[in-house]
PDB file of C-alpha atoms in Angstrom:
ATOM      1  CA  MET A 210       7.892 -34.656 -38.655  1.00  0.00           C
ATOM      2  CA  ARG A 211      10.745 -34.552 -36.137  1.00  0.00           C
ATOM      3  CA  PHE A 212      10.433 -30.809 -35.726  1.00  0.00           C
ATOM      4  CA  ALA A 213       6.652 -31.130 -35.458  1.00  0.00           C
ATOM      5  CA  SER A 214       6.898 -33.682 -32.653  1.00  0.00           C
ATOM      6  CA  VAL A 215       9.150 -31.383 -30.609  1.00  0.00           C
ATOM      7  CA  ALA A 216       6.903 -28.387 -31.305  1.00  0.00           C
ATOM      8  CA  ALA A 217       3.839 -30.373 -30.236  1.00  0.00           C
ATOM      9  CA  ALA A 218       5.517 -31.373 -26.968  1.00  0.00           C
ATOM     10  CA  VAL A 219       6.437 -27.731 -26.220  1.00  0.00           C
ATOM     11  CA  LEU A 220       2.871 -26.641 -27.022  1.00  0.00           C
ATOM     12  CA  VAL A 221       1.387 -29.227 -24.640  1.00  0.00           C
ATOM     13  CA  TRP A 222       3.863 -28.155 -21.955  1.00  0.00           C
ATOM     14  CA  HIS A 223       2.864 -24.496 -22.454  1.00  0.00           C
ATOM     15  CA  LEU A 224      -0.866 -25.229 -22.280  1.00  0.00           C
ATOM     16  CA  LEU A 225      -0.556 -27.349 -19.141  1.00  0.00           C
ATOM     17  CA  SER A 226       1.619 -24.857 -17.254  1.00  0.00           C
ATOM     18  CA  ALA A 227      -0.228 -21.734 -18.463  1.00  0.00           C
ATOM     19  CA  ASN A 228      -3.568 -23.168 -17.335  1.00  0.00           C
ATOM     20  CA  ASP A 229      -2.184 -24.409 -13.980  1.00  0.00           C
ATOM     21  CA  VAL A 230      -3.366 -27.958 -14.602  1.00  0.00           C
ATOM     22  CA  THR A 231      -3.187 -30.025 -11.400  1.00  0.00           C
ATOM     23  CA  PHE A 232      -4.735 -33.311 -12.537  1.00  0.00           C
ATOM     24  CA  TRP A 233      -2.434 -35.813 -10.723  1.00  0.00           C
ATOM     25  CA  LEU A 234       0.684 -33.906 -11.860  1.00  0.00           C
ATOM     26  CA  ARG A 235       1.070 -30.325 -10.591  1.00  0.00           C
ATOM     27  CA  PHE A 236       1.856 -28.269 -13.667  1.00  0.00           C
ATOM     28  CA  ASN A 237       0.923 -25.118 -11.756  1.00  0.00           C
ATOM     29  CA  ARG A 238       4.367 -25.337 -10.098  1.00  0.00           C
ATOM     30  CA  LEU A 239       6.300 -26.062 -13.284  1.00  0.00           C
ATOM     31  CA  PRO A 240       7.827 -23.142 -15.204  1.00  0.00           C
ATOM     32  CA  GLY A 241       6.446 -22.768 -18.702  1.00  0.00           C
ATOM     33  CA  PRO A 242       8.484 -22.722 -21.915  1.00  0.00           C
ATOM     34  CA  VAL A 243       8.389 -18.906 -22.080  1.00  0.00           C
ATOM     35  CA  GLU A 244      10.005 -18.592 -18.618  1.00  0.00           C
ATOM     36  CA  VAL A 245      12.582 -21.224 -19.478  1.00  0.00           C
ATOM     37  CA  PHE A 246      13.370 -19.537 -22.797  1.00  0.00           C
ATOM     38  CA  GLU A 247      13.955 -16.210 -21.031  1.00  0.00           C
ATOM     39  CA  ALA A 248      16.208 -17.896 -18.464  1.00  0.00           C
ATOM     40  CA  PHE A 249      18.093 -19.646 -21.252  1.00  0.00           C
ATOM     41  CA  ARG A 250      18.599 -16.379 -23.127  1.00  0.00           C
ATOM     42  CA  THR A 251      19.994 -14.838 -19.955  1.00  0.00           C
ATOM     43  CA  GLN A 252      22.335 -17.799 -19.471  1.00  0.00           C
ATOM     44  CA  LEU A 253      23.633 -17.491 -23.034  1.00  0.00           C
ATOM     45  CA  ALA A 254      24.778 -13.952 -22.249  1.00  0.00           C
ATOM     46  CA  THR A 255      26.977 -15.099 -19.340  1.00  0.00           C
ATOM     47  CA  PRO A 256      30.478 -16.626 -19.706  1.00  0.00           C
ATOM     48  CA  ARG A 257      29.689 -18.992 -16.832  1.00  0.00           C
ATOM     49  CA  TYR A 258      27.256 -21.006 -18.973  1.00  0.00           C
ATOM     50  CA  TYR A 259      29.908 -21.703 -21.616  1.00  0.00           C
ATOM     51  CA  GLN A 260      32.424 -22.564 -18.908  1.00  0.00           C
ATOM     52  CA  ASP A 261      29.993 -25.136 -17.488  1.00  0.00           C
ATOM     53  CA  VAL A 262      29.310 -26.633 -20.927  1.00  0.00           C
ATOM     54  CA  THR A 263      33.042 -26.829 -21.682  1.00  0.00           C
ATOM     55  CA  GLN A 264      33.823 -28.398 -18.310  1.00  0.00           C
ATOM     56  CA  SER A 265      31.167 -31.089 -18.717  1.00  0.00           C
ATOM     57  CA  LEU A 266      32.312 -31.834 -22.277  1.00  0.00           C
ATOM     58  CA  VAL A 267      35.954 -32.159 -21.203  1.00  0.00           C
ATOM     59  CA  ARG A 268      34.946 -34.593 -18.456  1.00  0.00           C
ATOM     60  CA  ILE A 269      32.730 -36.597 -20.793  1.00  0.00           C
ATOM     61  CA  LEU A 270      35.246 -36.830 -23.618  1.00  0.00           C
ATOM     62  CA  SER A 271      38.144 -37.676 -21.286  1.00  0.00           C
ATOM     63  CA  GLY A 272      36.226 -40.413 -19.489  1.00  0.00           C
ATOM     64  CA  PHE A 273      34.707 -41.756 -22.687  1.00  0.00           C
ATOM     65  CA  ALA A 274      38.098 -41.926 -24.423  1.00  0.00           C
ATOM     66  CA  LEU A 275      39.589 -43.881 -21.499  1.00  0.00           C
ATOM     67  CA  ALA A 276      36.575 -46.210 -21.393  1.00  0.00           C
ATOM     68  CA  SER A 277      36.738 -46.805 -25.152  1.00  0.00           C
ATOM     69  CA  VAL A 278      40.415 -47.761 -25.174  1.00  0.00           C
ATOM     70  CA  LEU A 279      40.161 -50.011 -22.111  1.00  0.00           C
ATOM     71  CA  GLY A 280      36.743 -51.471 -22.982  1.00  0.00           C
ATOM     72  CA  ILE A 281      37.582 -52.402 -26.567  1.00  0.00           C
ATOM     73  CA  GLY A 282      41.034 -53.704 -25.667  1.00  0.00           C
ATOM     74  CA  LEU A 283      39.892 -55.815 -22.731  1.00  0.00           C
ATOM     75  CA  GLY A 284      36.799 -57.000 -24.609  1.00  0.00           C
ATOM     76  CA  VAL A 285      38.956 -58.422 -27.401  1.00  0.00           C
ATOM     77  CA  VAL A 286      41.399 -59.982 -24.931  1.00  0.00           C
ATOM     78  CA  LEU A 287      38.646 -61.628 -22.849  1.00  0.00           C
ATOM     79  CA  ALA A 288      36.964 -63.054 -25.936  1.00  0.00           C
ATOM     80  CA  ARG A 289      40.189 -64.375 -27.478  1.00  0.00           C
ATOM     81  CA  SER A 290      42.050 -65.639 -24.408  1.00  0.00           C
ATOM     82  CA  HIS A 291      40.647 -68.286 -22.059  1.00  0.00           C
ATOM     83  CA  TRP A 292      43.411 -67.541 -19.561  1.00  0.00           C
ATOM     84  CA  ALA A 293      42.602 -63.816 -19.434  1.00  0.00           C
ATOM     85  CA  SER A 294      38.905 -64.614 -19.171  1.00  0.00           C
ATOM     86  CA  ASP A 295      39.482 -66.932 -16.208  1.00  0.00           C
ATOM     87  CA  VAL A 296      41.602 -64.344 -14.398  1.00  0.00           C
ATOM     88  CA  LEU A 297      39.750 -61.103 -15.157  1.00  0.00           C
ATOM     89  CA  LYS A 298      36.142 -61.986 -15.853  1.00  0.00           C
ATOM     90  CA  PRO A 299      35.186 -62.837 -12.219  1.00  0.00           C
ATOM     91  CA  LEU A 300      36.576 -59.508 -11.018  1.00  0.00           C
ATOM     92  CA  LEU A 301      34.826 -57.566 -13.774  1.00  0.00           C
ATOM     93  CA  GLU A 302      31.509 -59.344 -13.232  1.00  0.00           C
ATOM     94  CA  ILE A 303      31.615 -58.486  -9.523  1.00  0.00           C
ATOM     95  CA  ALA A 304      32.296 -54.823 -10.317  1.00  0.00           C
ATOM     96  CA  ARG A 305      29.838 -54.502 -13.221  1.00  0.00           C
ATOM     97  CA  PRO A 306      26.566 -54.371 -11.220  1.00  0.00           C
ATOM     98  CA  ILE A 307      27.893 -51.589  -8.952  1.00  0.00           C
ATOM     99  CA  PRO A 308      26.424 -48.251 -10.143  1.00  0.00           C
ATOM    100  CA  ALA A 309      29.208 -45.902 -11.164  1.00  0.00           C
ATOM    101  CA  ILE A 310      27.688 -43.100  -9.102  1.00  0.00           C
ATOM    102  CA  ALA A 311      28.094 -45.289  -5.999  1.00  0.00           C
ATOM    103  CA  LEU A 312      31.856 -44.935  -6.522  1.00  0.00           C
ATOM    104  CA  VAL A 313      31.811 -41.243  -5.573  1.00  0.00           C
ATOM    105  CA  PRO A 314      33.064 -41.904  -2.008  1.00  0.00           C
ATOM    106  CA  VAL A 315      35.803 -44.168  -3.385  1.00  0.00           C
ATOM    107  CA  ALA A 316      36.791 -41.532  -5.958  1.00  0.00           C
ATOM    108  CA  ILE A 317      37.003 -38.884  -3.231  1.00  0.00           C
ATOM    109  CA  LEU A 318      39.343 -41.143  -1.227  1.00  0.00           C
ATOM    110  CA  LEU A 319      41.479 -42.276  -4.162  1.00  0.00           C
ATOM    111  CA  PHE A 320      41.996 -39.133  -6.225  1.00  0.00           C
ATOM    112  CA  PRO A 321      43.580 -35.884  -5.053  1.00  0.00           C
ATOM    113  CA  THR A 322      41.182 -33.648  -7.041  1.00  0.00           C
ATOM    114  CA  ASN A 323      37.456 -33.685  -7.783  1.00  0.00           C
ATOM    115  CA  GLU A 324      38.226 -33.403 -11.489  1.00  0.00           C
ATOM    116  CA  GLN A 325      40.109 -36.691 -11.592  1.00  0.00           C
ATOM    117  CA  GLY A 326      37.403 -38.394  -9.548  1.00  0.00           C
ATOM    118  CA  ILE A 327      34.628 -37.253 -11.888  1.00  0.00           C
ATOM    119  CA  VAL A 328      36.557 -38.459 -14.951  1.00  0.00           C
ATOM    120  CA  PHE A 329      37.100 -41.810 -13.191  1.00  0.00           C
ATOM    121  CA  ILE A 330      33.368 -42.172 -12.498  1.00  0.00           C
ATOM    122  CA  THR A 331      32.507 -41.233 -16.081  1.00  0.00           C
ATOM    123  CA  ALA A 332      35.017 -43.704 -17.499  1.00  0.00           C
ATOM    124  CA  THR A 333      33.755 -46.473 -15.230  1.00  0.00           C
ATOM    125  CA  ALA A 334      30.162 -45.856 -16.312  1.00  0.00           C
ATOM    126  CA  ALA A 335      30.989 -46.078 -20.022  1.00  0.00           C
ATOM    127  CA  PHE A 336      33.526 -48.908 -19.666  1.00  0.00           C
ATOM    128  CA  PHE A 337      31.216 -51.839 -19.016  1.00  0.00           C
ATOM    129  CA  PRO A 338      28.754 -51.361 -21.912  1.00  0.00           C
ATOM    130  CA  ILE A 339      31.722 -51.027 -24.280  1.00  0.00           C
ATOM    131  CA  LEU A 340      33.475 -54.052 -22.782  1.00  0.00           C
ATOM    132  CA  VAL A 341      30.432 -56.310 -22.956  1.00  0.00           C
ATOM    133  CA  SER A 342      29.455 -55.309 -26.497  1.00  0.00           C
ATOM    134  CA  THR A 343      33.027 -55.814 -27.725  1.00  0.00           C
ATOM    135  CA  ARG A 344      33.294 -59.232 -26.102  1.00  0.00           C
ATOM    136  CA  HIS A 345      29.992 -60.361 -27.619  1.00  0.00           C
ATOM    137  CA  ALA A 346      30.961 -58.943 -31.022  1.00  0.00           C
ATOM    138  CA  VAL A 347      34.215 -60.958 -31.075  1.00  0.00           C
ATOM    139  CA  ARG A 348      32.448 -64.163 -30.053  1.00  0.00           C
ATOM    140  CA  ALA A 349      29.742 -63.625 -32.681  1.00  0.00           C
ATOM    141  CA  LEU A 350      32.218 -63.562 -35.574  1.00  0.00           C
ATOM    142  CA  PRO A 351      31.804 -66.539 -37.952  1.00  0.00           C
ATOM    143  CA  THR A 352      34.678 -68.945 -37.304  1.00  0.00           C
ATOM    144  CA  VAL A 353      34.888 -69.723 -41.021  1.00  0.00           C
ATOM    145  CA  TRP A 354      36.452 -66.279 -41.632  1.00  0.00           C
ATOM    146  CA  GLU A 355      39.334 -66.988 -39.286  1.00  0.00           C
ATOM    147  CA  ASP A 356      39.706 -70.569 -40.462  1.00  0.00           C
ATOM    148  CA  ALA A 357      39.970 -69.404 -44.085  1.00  0.00           C
ATOM    149  CA  LEU A 358      42.921 -67.115 -43.307  1.00  0.00           C
ATOM    150  CA  LEU A 359      44.654 -69.674 -41.097  1.00  0.00           C
ATOM    151  CA  THR A 360      44.325 -72.284 -43.847  1.00  0.00           C
ATOM    152  CA  MET A 361      46.114 -69.915 -46.219  1.00  0.00           C
ATOM    153  CA  GLY A 362      48.957 -69.511 -43.734  1.00  0.00           C
ATOM    154  CA  ALA A 363      48.025 -66.187 -42.134  1.00  0.00           C
ATOM    155  CA  SER A 364      49.492 -65.364 -38.734  1.00  0.00           C
ATOM    156  CA  ARG A 365      47.405 -64.666 -35.627  1.00  0.00           C
ATOM    157  CA  LEU A 366      48.316 -61.009 -35.939  1.00  0.00           C
ATOM    158  CA  ARG A 367      47.063 -60.946 -39.539  1.00  0.00           C
ATOM    159  CA  VAL A 368      43.812 -62.615 -38.441  1.00  0.00           C
ATOM    160  CA  MET A 369      43.364 -59.993 -35.757  1.00  0.00           C
ATOM    161  CA  ARG A 370      44.052 -57.137 -38.171  1.00  0.00           C
ATOM    162  CA  SER A 371      42.085 -58.434 -41.165  1.00  0.00           C
ATOM    163  CA  VAL A 372      39.175 -60.336 -39.585  1.00  0.00           C
ATOM    164  CA  VAL A 373      38.592 -59.637 -35.906  1.00  0.00           C
ATOM    165  CA  LEU A 374      38.988 -55.852 -35.725  1.00  0.00           C
ATOM    166  CA  PRO A 375      37.007 -55.013 -38.898  1.00  0.00           C
ATOM    167  CA  GLY A 376      34.348 -57.612 -38.079  1.00  0.00           C
ATOM    168  CA  ILE A 377      33.542 -56.290 -34.608  1.00  0.00           C
ATOM    169  CA  VAL A 378      33.095 -52.637 -35.636  1.00  0.00           C
ATOM    170  CA  PRO A 379      29.247 -52.744 -35.808  1.00  0.00           C
ATOM    171  CA  GLY A 380      28.940 -54.370 -32.378  1.00  0.00           C
ATOM    172  CA  VAL A 381      31.550 -52.095 -30.837  1.00  0.00           C
ATOM    173  CA  PHE A 382      29.764 -48.947 -31.970  1.00  0.00           C
ATOM    174  CA  GLY A 383      26.550 -50.223 -30.458  1.00  0.00           C
ATOM    175  CA  GLY A 384      28.358 -50.365 -27.119  1.00  0.00           C
ATOM    176  CA  LEU A 385      29.971 -46.975 -27.680  1.00  0.00           C
ATOM    177  CA  SER A 386      26.570 -45.387 -28.248  1.00  0.00           C
ATOM    178  CA  VAL A 387      25.169 -46.921 -25.058  1.00  0.00           C
ATOM    179  CA  GLY A 388      28.343 -46.008 -23.177  1.00  0.00           C
ATOM    180  CA  MET A 389      28.060 -42.358 -24.178  1.00  0.00           C
ATOM    181  CA  GLY A 390      24.502 -42.160 -22.820  1.00  0.00           C
ATOM    182  CA  VAL A 391      25.432 -43.817 -19.530  1.00  0.00           C
ATOM    183  CA  ALA A 392      28.490 -41.583 -19.213  1.00  0.00           C
ATOM    184  CA  TRP A 393      26.307 -38.469 -19.420  1.00  0.00           C
ATOM    185  CA  ILE A 394      24.014 -39.781 -16.684  1.00  0.00           C
ATOM    186  CA  CYS A 395      26.914 -40.402 -14.340  1.00  0.00           C
ATOM    187  CA  VAL A 396      28.950 -37.280 -15.058  1.00  0.00           C
ATOM    188  CA  ILE A 397      25.936 -35.088 -14.285  1.00  0.00           C
ATOM    189  CA  SER A 398      25.256 -37.002 -11.071  1.00  0.00           C
ATOM    190  CA  ALA A 399      28.922 -36.756 -10.054  1.00  0.00           C
ATOM    191  CA  GLU A 400      28.958 -33.017 -10.762  1.00  0.00           C
ATOM    192  CA  MET A 401      25.887 -32.572  -8.574  1.00  0.00           C
ATOM    193  CA  ILE A 402      27.617 -34.341  -5.682  1.00  0.00           C
ATOM    194  CA  SER A 403      31.238 -33.219  -5.856  1.00  0.00           C
ATOM    195  CA  GLY A 404      31.703 -30.837  -8.766  1.00  0.00           C
ATOM    196  CA  ASP A 405      32.689 -27.168  -8.740  1.00  0.00           C
ATOM    197  CA  PHE A 406      31.670 -26.416 -12.310  1.00  0.00           C
ATOM    198  CA  GLY A 407      29.655 -28.149 -15.022  1.00  0.00           C
ATOM    199  CA  LEU A 408      26.047 -28.448 -16.112  1.00  0.00           C
ATOM    200  CA  GLY A 409      25.184 -30.887 -13.331  1.00  0.00           C
ATOM    201  CA  TYR A 410      26.645 -28.662 -10.628  1.00  0.00           C
ATOM    202  CA  ARG A 411      24.895 -25.579 -12.006  1.00  0.00           C
ATOM    203  CA  THR A 412      21.551 -27.389 -12.295  1.00  0.00           C
ATOM    204  CA  TRP A 413      21.749 -28.551  -8.688  1.00  0.00           C
ATOM    205  CA  GLN A 414      22.805 -25.094  -7.540  1.00  0.00           C
ATOM    206  CA  ALA A 415      19.740 -23.599  -9.275  1.00  0.00           C
ATOM    207  CA  TYR A 416      17.545 -26.131  -7.483  1.00  0.00           C
ATOM    208  CA  THR A 417      18.987 -25.264  -4.052  1.00  0.00           C
ATOM    209  CA  ILE A 418      18.096 -21.582  -4.532  1.00  0.00           C
ATOM    210  CA  VAL A 419      14.629 -22.478  -5.922  1.00  0.00           C
ATOM    211  CA  ASP A 420      15.433 -21.139  -9.392  1.00  0.00           C
ATOM    212  CA  TYR A 421      13.278 -23.630 -11.290  1.00  0.00           C
ATOM    213  CA  PRO A 422      13.526 -22.038 -14.768  1.00  0.00           C
ATOM    214  CA  ASN A 423      17.312 -22.449 -14.651  1.00  0.00           C
ATOM    215  CA  VAL A 424      16.893 -26.022 -13.400  1.00  0.00           C
ATOM    216  CA  LEU A 425      15.027 -26.756 -16.630  1.00  0.00           C
ATOM    217  CA  VAL A 426      17.621 -24.810 -18.630  1.00  0.00           C
ATOM    218  CA  GLY A 427      20.283 -27.130 -17.210  1.00  0.00           C
ATOM    219  CA  MET A 428      18.207 -30.238 -17.917  1.00  0.00           C
ATOM    220  CA  LEU A 429      17.466 -29.229 -21.502  1.00  0.00           C
ATOM    221  CA  SER A 430      21.113 -28.282 -22.085  1.00  0.00           C
ATOM    222  CA  ILE A 431      22.221 -31.698 -20.849  1.00  0.00           C
ATOM    223  CA  GLY A 432      19.679 -33.415 -23.084  1.00  0.00           C
ATOM    224  CA  ALA A 433      20.630 -31.427 -26.186  1.00  0.00           C
ATOM    225  CA  ILE A 434      24.403 -31.812 -25.782  1.00  0.00           C
ATOM    226  CA  GLY A 435      24.044 -35.487 -24.844  1.00  0.00           C
ATOM    227  CA  TRP A 436      21.987 -36.054 -27.993  1.00  0.00           C
ATOM    228  CA  LEU A 437      24.634 -34.322 -30.115  1.00  0.00           C
ATOM    229  CA  THR A 438      27.516 -36.369 -28.685  1.00  0.00           C
ATOM    230  CA  SER A 439      25.611 -39.648 -29.091  1.00  0.00           C
ATOM    231  CA  GLY A 440      24.727 -38.595 -32.634  1.00  0.00           C
ATOM    232  CA  CYS A 441      28.409 -38.005 -33.397  1.00  0.00           C
ATOM    233  CA  VAL A 442      29.282 -41.514 -32.192  1.00  0.00           C
ATOM    234  CA  GLU A 443      26.537 -43.027 -34.335  1.00  0.00           C
ATOM    235  CA  LEU A 444      27.587 -40.953 -37.345  1.00  0.00           C
ATOM    236  CA  VAL A 445      31.185 -42.196 -37.089  1.00  0.00           C
ATOM    237  CA  GLY A 446      29.847 -45.731 -36.726  1.00  0.00           C
ATOM    238  CA  ARG A 447      27.761 -45.412 -39.902  1.00  0.00           C
ATOM    239  CA  ARG A 448      30.765 -44.064 -41.791  1.00  0.00           C
ATOM    240  CA  LEU A 449      32.942 -46.980 -40.697  1.00  0.00           C
ATOM    241  CA  THR A 450      30.274 -49.586 -41.462  1.00  0.00           C
ATOM    242  CA  GLY A 451      29.247 -48.345 -44.894  1.00  0.00           C
ATOM    243  CA  TRP A 452      29.873 -51.835 -46.254  1.00  0.00           C
ATOM    244  CA  LEU A 453      26.897 -53.167 -44.277  1.00  0.00           C
ATOM    245  CA  SER A 454      23.416 -53.323 -45.763  1.00  0.00           C
ATOM    246  CA  SER A 455      20.783 -51.109 -44.138  1.00  0.00           C
ATOM    247  CA  GLU A 456      19.160 -54.188 -42.550  1.00  0.00           C
ATOM    248  CA  GLN A 457      22.458 -55.360 -41.058  1.00  0.00           C
ATOM    249  CA  ARG A 458      23.277 -51.871 -39.774  1.00  0.00           C
ATOM    250  CA  SER A 459      19.926 -51.486 -38.041  1.00  0.00           C
ATOM    251  CA  ALA A 460      20.245 -54.952 -36.502  1.00  0.00           C
ATOM    252  CA  SER A 461      23.698 -54.158 -35.113  1.00  0.00           C
TER     253      SER A 461
END
């Protein structure tokens, strides 16, 4: 069924573009799947395509790793410490509504290279979904779990290791999945603005020279690789939460 849905979408796209349908949307100007496939086959024969894919993946994974460490760590601290929440939460809440892509001028001023600035923007984009989901996951833990260990004489460190960290895994991976998707949106936008390599830069370059088949090649490549990376995050999450029932896993 999944393959059939994709095949049906490609068939509709082919019929609309091949027949130059112009009802509201102008499919007569959109390259068809055959043109895009030929452009994609040409791209696969060039080393530049693989360089762009590798560059975008390095930026995504670097930024996502930074966001994961900082987001999970700060999320736990903010949920467990009233003092840290009072000091840091106002600053974070002011920064959270600012779109990460709006930080491009700041990144250009702060960082000596475009590469560091793009990783910064990517990390910032993924950081807040991970932070918020982690904070909510810690606060949602049943207090009876912690109270039971404290009653038996467990230390705060033991509570953190045996109750808090295992208990927040489902909620954390929900934030990680969202963070990965947002990170892809922002890394592509940053590459279009200030990148030298990467799928976003190459897609924008194709647009500037009116090479529309390669614009769609870039878009479809971004979608496919983004889906694979998000799928990897969800797969790891399912492996680490095998103790949950299927209903609990879908709810988290």
